[in-house]
PDB file of C-alpha atoms and ligand atoms in Angstrom:
ATOM      1  CA  MET A 941       6.762 -13.451  -3.234  1.00 96.00           C
ATOM      2  CA  ILE A 942       8.860 -10.319  -2.617  1.00 98.00           C
ATOM      3  CA  ARG A 943      12.565 -10.764  -2.018  1.00 98.00           C
ATOM      4  CA  PHE A 944      15.205  -8.109  -1.351  1.00 98.00           C
ATOM      5  CA  GLU A 945      18.792  -9.145  -1.908  1.00 98.00           C
ATOM      6  CA  ASN A 946      21.477  -6.805  -0.609  1.00 98.00           C
ATOM      7  CA  VAL A 947      19.552  -3.722  -1.671  1.00 98.00           C
ATOM      8  CA  SER A 948      21.034  -0.271  -1.074  1.00 98.00           C
ATOM      9  CA  LYS A 949      19.859   3.144  -2.133  1.00 98.00           C
ATOM     10  CA  ARG A 950      22.064   6.186  -2.159  1.00 98.00           C
ATOM     11  CA  TYR A 951      20.475   9.400  -3.396  1.00 97.00           C
ATOM     12  CA  PRO A 952      22.455  11.702  -5.703  1.00 96.00           C
ATOM     13  CA  ASP A 953      23.130  14.099  -2.810  1.00 96.00           C
ATOM     14  CA  GLY A 954      25.000  11.316  -1.034  1.00 95.00           C
ATOM     15  CA  THR A 955      22.287  10.309   1.467  1.00 96.00           C
ATOM     16  CA  THR A 956      22.270   6.577   2.024  1.00 97.00           C
ATOM     17  CA  ALA A 957      18.579   5.897   2.594  1.00 98.00           C
ATOM     18  CA  VAL A 958      18.859   2.131   2.942  1.00 98.00           C
ATOM     19  CA  ASP A 959      21.951   0.014   3.264  1.00 97.00           C
ATOM     20  CA  ASP A 960      22.203  -3.644   2.304  1.00 97.00           C
ATOM     21  CA  LEU A 961      18.633  -4.794   2.939  1.00 98.00           C
ATOM     22  CA  SER A 962      17.840  -8.477   2.542  1.00 98.00           C
ATOM     23  CA  PHE A 963      14.473  -9.926   3.460  1.00 98.00           C
ATOM     24  CA  GLU A 964      11.642 -11.973   2.103  1.00 98.00           C
ATOM     25  CA  VAL A 965       7.869 -11.524   2.266  1.00 98.00           C
ATOM     26  CA  LYS A 966       5.762 -14.620   1.720  1.00 98.00           C
ATOM     27  CA  ALA A 967       2.685 -14.763  -0.484  1.00 97.00           C
ATOM     28  CA  GLY A 968      -0.377 -13.579   1.429  1.00 97.00           C
ATOM     29  CA  GLU A 969       1.708 -12.124   4.218  1.00 98.00           C
ATOM     30  CA  LEU A 970       1.226  -8.616   5.616  1.00 98.00           C
ATOM     31  CA  VAL A 971       4.523  -7.094   6.680  1.00 98.00           C
ATOM     32  CA  THR A 972       4.598  -3.736   8.405  1.00 98.00           C
ATOM     33  CA  LEU A 973       7.666  -1.531   7.945  1.00 98.00           C
ATOM     34  CA  VAL A 974       7.943   0.497  11.111  1.00 98.00           C
ATOM     35  CA  GLY A 975      10.366   3.052  12.445  1.00 96.00           C
ATOM     36  CA  PRO A 976      10.859   6.782  12.893  1.00 94.00           C
ATOM     37  CA  SER A 977      10.627   9.281  10.071  1.00 94.00           C
ATOM     38  CA  GLY A 978      13.590   9.247   7.703  1.00 96.00           C
ATOM     39  CA  CYS A 979      14.778   5.694   8.388  1.00 97.00           C
ATOM     40  CA  GLY A 980      14.174   4.435   4.841  1.00 97.00           C
ATOM     41  CA  LYS A 981      10.715   2.850   4.878  1.00 98.00           C
ATOM     42  CA  THR A 982       9.275   4.736   1.908  1.00 97.00           C
ATOM     43  CA  THR A 983      12.456   4.305  -0.094  1.00 98.00           C
ATOM     44  CA  THR A 984      12.227   0.546   0.503  1.00 98.00           C
ATOM     45  CA  MET A 985       8.641   0.439  -0.670  1.00 97.00           C
ATOM     46  CA  LYS A 986       9.099   2.593  -3.772  1.00 97.00           C
ATOM     47  CA  MET A 987      11.871   0.358  -5.053  1.00 98.00           C
ATOM     48  CA  VAL A 988       9.384  -2.524  -5.305  1.00 98.00           C
ATOM     49  CA  ASN A 989       7.262  -0.772  -7.928  1.00 96.00           C
ATOM     50  CA  ARG A 990      10.245   1.050  -9.423  1.00 97.00           C
ATOM     51  CA  LEU A 991       9.263   4.551  -8.420  1.00 96.00           C
ATOM     52  CA  ILE A 992      12.854   4.522  -7.128  1.00 97.00           C
ATOM     53  CA  GLU A 993      15.697   2.430  -8.556  1.00 97.00           C
ATOM     54  CA  PRO A 994      18.152   0.824  -6.132  1.00 98.00           C
ATOM     55  CA  THR A 995      21.803   1.778  -6.356  1.00 98.00           C
ATOM     56  CA  SER A 996      22.767  -1.853  -5.851  1.00 98.00           C
ATOM     57  CA  GLY A 997      21.154  -5.186  -5.094  1.00 98.00           C
ATOM     58  CA  ARG A 998      18.135  -6.927  -6.551  1.00 98.00           C
ATOM     59  CA  ILE A 999      14.437  -7.144  -5.811  1.00 98.00           C
ATOM     60  CA  TYR A1000      12.432 -10.146  -6.934  1.00 98.00           C
ATOM     61  CA  LEU A1001       8.690 -10.367  -7.410  1.00 98.00           C
ATOM     62  CA  ASP A1002       7.601 -13.986  -7.636  1.00 96.00           C
ATOM     63  CA  GLY A1003      11.138 -14.916  -8.598  1.00 96.00           C
ATOM     64  CA  GLU A1004      11.377 -12.270 -11.311  1.00 97.00           C
ATOM     65  CA  ASP A1005      13.838  -9.387 -11.038  1.00 98.00           C
ATOM     66  CA  VAL A1006      11.679  -6.226 -11.020  1.00 98.00           C
ATOM     67  CA  ALA A1007      14.459  -4.355 -12.860  1.00 97.00           C
ATOM     68  CA  GLY A1008      13.384  -6.333 -15.923  1.00 97.00           C
ATOM     69  CA  ILE A1009       9.676  -5.536 -15.634  1.00 97.00           C
ATOM     70  CA  GLU A1010       8.353  -2.332 -17.209  1.00 95.00           C
ATOM     71  CA  PRO A1011       6.859   0.016 -14.615  1.00 92.00           C
ATOM     72  CA  VAL A1012       3.461   0.062 -16.380  1.00 88.00           C
ATOM     73  CA  LYS A1013       3.319  -3.723 -16.208  1.00 91.00           C
ATOM     74  CA  LEU A1014       4.347  -3.622 -12.564  1.00 93.00           C
ATOM     75  CA  ARG A1015       1.393  -1.370 -11.833  1.00 88.00           C
ATOM     76  CA  ARG A1016      -1.017  -4.141 -12.782  1.00 88.00           C
ATOM     77  CA  ARG A1017       0.669  -6.497 -10.371  1.00 94.00           C
ATOM     78  CA  ILE A1018       1.126  -4.065  -7.516  1.00 96.00           C
ATOM     79  CA  GLY A1019      -1.559  -1.865  -5.980  1.00 95.00           C
ATOM     80  CA  TYR A1020      -0.349   1.308  -4.298  1.00 95.00           C
ATOM     81  CA  VAL A1021      -2.039   3.355  -1.579  1.00 94.00           C
ATOM     82  CA  ILE A1022      -0.535   6.506  -0.099  1.00 93.00           C
ATOM     83  CA  GLN A1023      -1.533   8.882   2.655  1.00 89.00           C
ATOM     84  CA  GLN A1024      -3.180  11.374   0.289  1.00 87.00           C
ATOM     85  CA  VAL A1025      -4.835   9.108  -2.224  1.00 86.00           C
ATOM     86  CA  GLY A1026      -5.263  11.827  -4.841  1.00 89.00           C
ATOM     87  CA  LEU A1027      -8.731  11.240  -6.188  1.00 94.00           C
ATOM     88  CA  PHE A1028      -9.744  13.140  -9.329  1.00 95.00           C
ATOM     89  CA  PRO A1029     -11.759  16.034  -7.879  1.00 95.00           C
ATOM     90  CA  HIS A1030     -14.132  16.382 -10.834  1.00 97.00           C
ATOM     91  CA  LYS A1031     -14.970  12.728 -11.106  1.00 97.00           C
ATOM     92  CA  THR A1032     -17.527  10.961  -8.942  1.00 97.00           C
ATOM     93  CA  ILE A1033     -16.457   8.224  -6.547  1.00 97.00           C
ATOM     94  CA  LEU A1034     -17.747   5.576  -8.937  1.00 97.00           C
ATOM     95  CA  GLU A1035     -15.839   7.167 -11.837  1.00 96.00           C
ATOM     96  CA  ASN A1036     -12.711   7.493  -9.729  1.00 95.00           C
ATOM     97  CA  THR A1037     -12.886   3.811  -8.886  1.00 95.00           C
ATOM     98  CA  ALA A1038     -13.669   2.822 -12.478  1.00 95.00           C
ATOM     99  CA  THR A1039     -10.555   4.539 -13.898  1.00 91.00           C
ATOM    100  CA  VAL A1040      -8.303   1.532 -13.310  1.00 86.00           C
ATOM    101  CA  PRO A1041     -10.606  -1.085 -14.878  1.00 86.00           C
ATOM    102  CA  ALA A1042     -11.121   1.363 -17.771  1.00 85.00           C
ATOM    103  CA  LEU A1043      -7.336   1.679 -18.210  1.00 84.00           C
ATOM    104  CA  LEU A1044      -7.125  -2.095 -18.250  1.00 83.00           C
ATOM    105  CA  GLY A1045      -9.442  -2.042 -21.254  1.00 87.00           C
ATOM    106  CA  TRP A1046     -12.732  -2.934 -19.631  1.00 89.00           C
ATOM    107  CA  LYS A1047     -15.848  -1.614 -21.404  1.00 93.00           C
ATOM    108  CA  LYS A1048     -17.511   1.305 -19.650  1.00 92.00           C
ATOM    109  CA  ALA A1049     -20.463  -0.626 -18.205  1.00 93.00           C
ATOM    110  CA  ALA A1050     -18.238  -3.457 -16.998  1.00 93.00           C
ATOM    111  CA  ALA A1051     -15.759  -0.994 -15.478  1.00 93.00           C
ATOM    112  CA  ARG A1052     -18.565   0.706 -13.552  1.00 94.00           C
ATOM    113  CA  GLU A1053     -19.902  -2.618 -12.362  1.00 95.00           C
ATOM    114  CA  ARG A1054     -16.431  -3.604 -11.183  1.00 94.00           C
ATOM    115  CA  ALA A1055     -16.082  -0.223  -9.473  1.00 95.00           C
ATOM    116  CA  ALA A1056     -19.347  -0.776  -7.590  1.00 96.00           C
ATOM    117  CA  GLU A1057     -18.143  -4.195  -6.409  1.00 95.00           C
ATOM    118  CA  LEU A1058     -14.889  -2.671  -5.212  1.00 95.00           C
ATOM    119  CA  LEU A1059     -16.711   0.037  -3.264  1.00 96.00           C
ATOM    120  CA  VAL A1060     -18.787  -2.630  -1.518  1.00 94.00           C
ATOM    121  CA  LEU A1061     -15.567  -4.489  -0.715  1.00 92.00           C
ATOM    122  CA  VAL A1062     -14.180  -1.468   1.143  1.00 93.00           C
ATOM    123  CA  GLY A1063     -17.452  -0.762   2.929  1.00 92.00           C
ATOM    124  CA  LEU A1064     -18.822   2.114   0.852  1.00 95.00           C
ATOM    125  CA  ASP A1065     -22.349   1.631  -0.446  1.00 96.00           C
ATOM    126  CA  PRO A1066     -22.135   2.503  -4.157  1.00 97.00           C
ATOM    127  CA  VAL A1067     -25.744   3.730  -4.192  1.00 96.00           C
ATOM    128  CA  THR A1068     -25.017   6.268  -1.460  1.00 96.00           C
ATOM    129  CA  PHE A1069     -21.443   7.206  -2.314  1.00 97.00           C
ATOM    130  CA  GLY A1070     -20.984   6.350  -5.996  1.00 96.00           C
ATOM    131  CA  SER A1071     -22.409   9.616  -7.287  1.00 97.00           C
ATOM    132  CA  ARG A1072     -20.655  11.856  -4.738  1.00 97.00           C
ATOM    133  CA  TYR A1073     -17.488  13.804  -5.408  1.00 97.00           C
ATOM    134  CA  PRO A1074     -14.301  13.399  -3.368  1.00 96.00           C
ATOM    135  CA  HIS A1075     -14.802  16.633  -1.405  1.00 96.00           C
ATOM    136  CA  GLN A1076     -18.120  15.258  -0.161  1.00 96.00           C
ATOM    137  CA  LEU A1077     -16.392  12.356   1.567  1.00 95.00           C
ATOM    138  CA  SER A1078     -14.660  12.272   4.921  1.00 93.00           C
ATOM    139  CA  GLY A1079     -10.936  11.617   5.029  1.00 91.00           C
ATOM    140  CA  GLY A1080     -11.534   8.041   6.090  1.00 92.00           C
ATOM    141  CA  GLN A1081     -13.958   7.476   3.247  1.00 94.00           C
ATOM    142  CA  GLN A1082     -11.491   8.892   0.728  1.00 95.00           C
ATOM    143  CA  GLN A1083      -8.862   6.455   1.950  1.00 93.00           C
ATOM    144  CA  ARG A1084     -11.349   3.620   1.447  1.00 94.00           C
ATOM    145  CA  VAL A1085     -11.746   4.729  -2.167  1.00 95.00           C
ATOM    146  CA  GLY A1086      -7.949   4.706  -2.467  1.00 94.00           C
ATOM    147  CA  VAL A1087      -7.888   1.110  -1.271  1.00 94.00           C
ATOM    148  CA  ALA A1088     -10.698   0.204  -3.689  1.00 95.00           C
ATOM    149  CA  ARG A1089      -8.749   1.712  -6.576  1.00 94.00           C
ATOM    150  CA  ALA A1090      -5.576  -0.102  -5.592  1.00 93.00           C
ATOM    151  CA  LEU A1091      -7.480  -3.393  -5.641  1.00 93.00           C
ATOM    152  CA  ALA A1092      -9.112  -2.743  -9.019  1.00 90.00           C
ATOM    153  CA  ALA A1093      -6.696  -4.755 -11.138  1.00 88.00           C
ATOM    154  CA  ASP A1094      -6.799  -7.516  -8.510  1.00 91.00           C
ATOM    155  CA  PRO A1095      -3.031  -7.332  -8.026  1.00 94.00           C
ATOM    156  CA  PRO A1096      -1.376  -9.981  -5.843  1.00 96.00           C
ATOM    157  CA  VAL A1097       0.685  -7.302  -4.094  1.00 97.00           C
ATOM    158  CA  LEU A1098      -0.323  -4.139  -2.238  1.00 97.00           C
ATOM    159  CA  LEU A1099       2.058  -1.400  -1.160  1.00 97.00           C
ATOM    160  CA  MET A1100       0.598   0.906   1.460  1.00 97.00           C
ATOM    161  CA  ASP A1101       2.466   3.981   2.631  1.00 96.00           C
ATOM    162  CA  GLU A1102       0.921   5.399   5.811  1.00 95.00           C
ATOM    163  CA  PRO A1103      -2.520   4.902   4.235  1.00 94.00           C
ATOM    164  CA  PHE A1104      -4.329   5.774   7.459  1.00 93.00           C
ATOM    165  CA  GLY A1105      -1.846   8.389   8.624  1.00 89.00           C
ATOM    166  CA  ALA A1106      -3.935  11.483   7.959  1.00 86.00           C
ATOM    167  CA  VAL A1107      -7.156  10.543   9.746  1.00 88.00           C
ATOM    168  CA  ASP A1108      -8.022  10.938  13.404  1.00 89.00           C
ATOM    169  CA  PRO A1109      -7.265   8.074  15.814  1.00 91.00           C
ATOM    170  CA  VAL A1110     -10.847   6.806  16.072  1.00 91.00           C
ATOM    171  CA  VAL A1111     -11.306   6.630  12.310  1.00 90.00           C
ATOM    172  CA  ARG A1112      -7.849   5.148  11.983  1.00 92.00           C
ATOM    173  CA  GLN A1113      -8.755   2.264  14.274  1.00 94.00           C
ATOM    174  CA  ARG A1114     -11.897   1.611  12.295  1.00 91.00           C
ATOM    175  CA  LEU A1115      -9.955   1.596   9.036  1.00 92.00           C
ATOM    176  CA  GLN A1116      -7.433  -0.822  10.534  1.00 95.00           C
ATOM    177  CA  THR A1117     -10.203  -3.211  11.571  1.00 95.00           C
ATOM    178  CA  GLU A1118     -11.826  -3.003   8.160  1.00 93.00           C
ATOM    179  CA  PHE A1119      -8.518  -3.532   6.455  1.00 94.00           C
ATOM    180  CA  LEU A1120      -7.799  -6.662   8.513  1.00 96.00           C
ATOM    181  CA  ASN A1121     -11.225  -8.023   7.570  1.00 94.00           C
ATOM    182  CA  LEU A1122     -10.611  -7.186   3.945  1.00 93.00           C
ATOM    183  CA  GLN A1123      -7.209  -8.855   4.028  1.00 95.00           C
ATOM    184  CA  GLU A1124      -8.827 -12.038   5.413  1.00 94.00           C
ATOM    185  CA  ARG A1125     -10.961 -12.121   2.302  1.00 92.00           C
ATOM    186  CA  VAL A1126      -8.547 -10.998  -0.415  1.00 92.00           C
ATOM    187  CA  ARG A1127      -5.192 -12.226   1.021  1.00 96.00           C
ATOM    188  CA  LYS A1128      -2.780  -9.904  -0.730  1.00 97.00           C
ATOM    189  CA  THR A1129       0.932  -9.823  -0.141  1.00 98.00           C
ATOM    190  CA  VAL A1130       1.206  -6.491   1.642  1.00 98.00           C
ATOM    191  CA  LEU A1131       4.014  -4.128   2.571  1.00 98.00           C
ATOM    192  CA  PHE A1132       2.581  -1.539   4.937  1.00 98.00           C
ATOM    193  CA  VAL A1133       4.632   1.476   6.014  1.00 98.00           C
ATOM    194  CA  THR A1134       3.802   3.169   9.302  1.00 96.00           C
ATOM    195  CA  HIS A1135       5.619   5.112  12.006  1.00 93.00           C
ATOM    196  CA  ASP A1136       2.956   4.015  14.503  1.00 95.00           C
ATOM    197  CA  ILE A1137       4.216   1.008  16.438  1.00 95.00           C
ATOM    198  CA  GLU A1138       0.690   0.098  17.616  1.00 95.00           C
ATOM    199  CA  GLU A1139      -0.530   0.011  14.049  1.00 97.00           C
ATOM    200  CA  ALA A1140       2.466  -2.087  13.013  1.00 97.00           C
ATOM    201  CA  VAL A1141       1.797  -4.584  15.808  1.00 97.00           C
ATOM    202  CA  ARG A1142      -1.908  -4.750  15.165  1.00 97.00           C
ATOM    203  CA  LEU A1143      -1.745  -5.264  11.411  1.00 97.00           C
ATOM    204  CA  GLY A1144       1.500  -7.094  10.786  1.00 98.00           C
ATOM    205  CA  ASP A1145       1.878 -10.844  10.397  1.00 98.00           C
ATOM    206  CA  ARG A1146       5.502  -9.828  10.726  1.00 98.00           C
ATOM    207  CA  MET A1147       7.177  -6.492  11.314  1.00 98.00           C
ATOM    208  CA  ALA A1148      10.326  -5.039   9.818  1.00 98.00           C
ATOM    209  CA  VAL A1149      11.619  -2.744  12.531  1.00 98.00           C
ATOM    210  CA  TYR A1150      13.896  -0.071  11.089  1.00 98.00           C
ATOM    211  CA  GLY A1151      16.869   1.707  12.489  1.00 96.00           C
ATOM    212  CA  THR A1152      18.518   4.296  10.270  1.00 95.00           C
ATOM    213  CA  GLY A1153      18.794   2.758   6.812  1.00 96.00           C
ATOM    214  CA  ARG A1154      18.549  -0.804   8.010  1.00 97.00           C
ATOM    215  CA  ILE A1155      16.148  -3.387   9.351  1.00 98.00           C
ATOM    216  CA  GLU A1156      17.071  -4.252  12.905  1.00 97.00           C
ATOM    217  CA  GLN A1157      14.418  -6.878  13.502  1.00 97.00           C
ATOM    218  CA  PHE A1158      12.154  -8.829  11.195  1.00 97.00           C
ATOM    219  CA  ASP A1159       9.770 -10.992  13.138  1.00 97.00           C
ATOM    220  CA  THR A1160       6.237 -11.528  14.404  1.00 97.00           C
ATOM    221  CA  PRO A1161       4.782  -8.816  16.629  1.00 97.00           C
ATOM    222  CA  ALA A1162       4.772 -11.221  19.587  1.00 96.00           C
ATOM    223  CA  THR A1163       8.488 -11.870  19.205  1.00 96.00           C
ATOM    224  CA  VAL A1164       9.335  -8.212  18.621  1.00 95.00           C
ATOM    225  CA  LEU A1165       7.368  -7.146  21.697  1.00 93.00           C
ATOM    226  CA  GLY A1166       8.822  -9.979  23.754  1.00 89.00           C
ATOM    227  CA  ALA A1167      12.371  -9.092  22.799  1.00 65.00           C
ATOM    228  CA  PRO A1168      14.520  -7.484  25.492  1.00 64.00           C
TER     229      PRO A1168
HETATM  230  P1  ADP B1051      10.887   7.140   5.826  1.00 86.00           P
HETATM  231  O1  ADP B1051       9.904   6.632   4.833  1.00 86.00           O
HETATM  232  O2  ADP B1051      11.281   6.106   6.834  1.00 86.00           O
HETATM  233  O3  ADP B1051      10.454   8.413   6.483  1.00 86.00           O
HETATM  234  P2  ADP B1051      12.527   7.779   3.517  1.00 86.00           P
HETATM  235  O4  ADP B1051      12.723   6.520   2.786  1.00 86.00           O
HETATM  236  O5  ADP B1051      11.522   8.728   3.000  1.00 86.00           O
HETATM  237  O6  ADP B1051      12.242   7.450   5.064  1.00 86.00           O
HETATM  238  O7  ADP B1051      13.913   8.559   3.609  1.00 86.00           O
HETATM  239  C1  ADP B1051      15.129   7.918   4.014  1.00 86.00           C
HETATM  240  C2  ADP B1051      16.292   8.908   3.969  1.00 86.00           C
HETATM  241  O8  ADP B1051      16.520   9.284   2.627  1.00 86.00           O
HETATM  242  C3  ADP B1051      16.020  10.200   4.723  1.00 86.00           C
HETATM  243  O9  ADP B1051      17.250  10.624   5.266  1.00 86.00           O
HETATM  244  C4  ADP B1051      15.560  11.144   3.646  1.00 86.00           C
HETATM  245  O10 ADP B1051      15.834  12.461   3.986  1.00 86.00           O
HETATM  246  C5  ADP B1051      16.367  10.686   2.467  1.00 86.00           C
HETATM  247  N1  ADP B1051      15.699  10.920   1.166  1.00 86.00           N
HETATM  248  C6  ADP B1051      14.468  10.510   0.791  1.00 86.00           C
HETATM  249  N2  ADP B1051      14.193  10.892  -0.455  1.00 86.00           N
HETATM  250  C7  ADP B1051      15.292  11.570  -0.896  1.00 86.00           C
HETATM  251  C8  ADP B1051      15.653  12.198  -2.119  1.00 86.00           C
HETATM  252  N3  ADP B1051      14.821  12.213  -3.164  1.00 86.00           N
HETATM  253  N4  ADP B1051      16.862  12.806  -2.190  1.00 86.00           N
HETATM  254  C9  ADP B1051      17.714  12.781  -1.155  1.00 86.00           C
HETATM  255  N5  ADP B1051      17.456  12.185   0.035  1.00 86.00           N
HETATM  256  C10 ADP B1051      16.256  11.586   0.149  1.00 86.00           C
HETATM  257  P1  ADP B1052     -15.261   8.117   8.516  1.00 86.00           P
HETATM  258  O1  ADP B1052     -15.191   7.290   9.738  1.00 86.00           O
HETATM  259  O2  ADP B1052     -15.871   7.322   7.416  1.00 86.00           O
HETATM  260  O3  ADP B1052     -14.007   8.783   8.115  1.00 86.00           O
HETATM  261  P2  ADP B1052     -16.166  10.638   9.591  1.00 86.00           P
HETATM  262  O4  ADP B1052     -16.331  10.409  11.054  1.00 86.00           O
HETATM  263  O5  ADP B1052     -14.975  11.388   9.129  1.00 86.00           O
HETATM  264  O6  ADP B1052     -16.314   9.244   8.812  1.00 86.00           O
HETATM  265  O7  ADP B1052     -17.461  11.357   8.990  1.00 86.00           O
HETATM  266  C1  ADP B1052     -18.751  11.022   9.489  1.00 86.00           C
HETATM  267  C2  ADP B1052     -19.816  11.201   8.419  1.00 86.00           C
HETATM  268  O8  ADP B1052     -19.846  12.570   7.948  1.00 86.00           O
HETATM  269  C3  ADP B1052     -19.538  10.321   7.226  1.00 86.00           C
HETATM  270  O9  ADP B1052     -20.569   9.364   7.105  1.00 86.00           O
HETATM  271  C4  ADP B1052     -19.535  11.238   6.026  1.00 86.00           C
HETATM  272  O10 ADP B1052     -20.426  10.782   5.035  1.00 86.00           O
HETATM  273  C5  ADP B1052     -19.985  12.581   6.528  1.00 86.00           C
HETATM  274  N1  ADP B1052     -19.142  13.621   5.939  1.00 86.00           N
HETATM  275  C6  ADP B1052     -17.880  13.946   6.294  1.00 86.00           C
HETATM  276  N2  ADP B1052     -17.413  14.947   5.548  1.00 86.00           N
HETATM  277  C7  ADP B1052     -18.408  15.282   4.677  1.00 86.00           C
HETATM  278  C8  ADP B1052     -18.558  16.251   3.641  1.00 86.00           C
HETATM  279  N3  ADP B1052     -17.578  17.094   3.316  1.00 86.00           N
HETATM  280  N4  ADP B1052     -19.710  16.282   2.949  1.00 86.00           N
HETATM  281  C9  ADP B1052     -20.697  15.406   3.234  1.00 86.00           C
HETATM  282  N5  ADP B1052     -20.637  14.496   4.213  1.00 86.00           N
HETATM  283  C10 ADP B1052     -19.494  14.416   4.925  1.00 86.00           C
END
């Protein structure tokens, strides 16, 4: 589903963020990218949806070189969730969630209906939360809206960059559990960046364990933990 072939990224200032990465993520698989800050996880992820272009190597999405896919088209195929989801402050939660279906050309009523479904999917009752504004939601609830929005176009792929990184540990665990349940139902191909090894172990079907600029291990959590 996602394939990296000898991908390197060198920033203009000379920093080599990732060096010669090759790996494959299967359809419906959740792979966690784990390692300390600055080891190249975010750079890896942003090359998939072309927020960053590799210096060399190729990345394939379902066999298609992403370099040949326009970024706007990629956005329909790849949902993206970051640590600060960036909801529109003057739009309600329902409106925030309906923006993606609306951009995809859905009529207003249909977009709102879709938004309500998505909120249910991430565990937010649209009757209670739909008419609230982002500042009236807890951090955890805002992240749920971010996940709902990322799922709006029903993309086969989700990129998640420390999506639960800014909430307290108790809420984080709850979000992890909910996300695992959601993933059982929607089965997306997921790349999930985290610096939290426990989170990587708990969520990942497989884990890509980073050293500086490279993946040192790519295996199931059981194997990674069992390794000497
Ligand atoms: P991580 O997500 O693991 O924290 P990043 O992919 O953000 O790592 O960064 C990898 C390396 O690339 C780091 O050394 C970082 O400082 C560097 N880097 C990231 N973005 C840029 C940039 N725009 N310009 C120069 N160096 C960058
Ligand atoms: P979560 O686990 O969903 O992140 P929290 O423990 O952070 O929830 O918040 C607990 C409850 O407090 C939530 O149900 C939320 O509705 C409410 N809450 C948090 N912040 C606000 C706010 N700014 N305005 C109104 N209600 C809030």
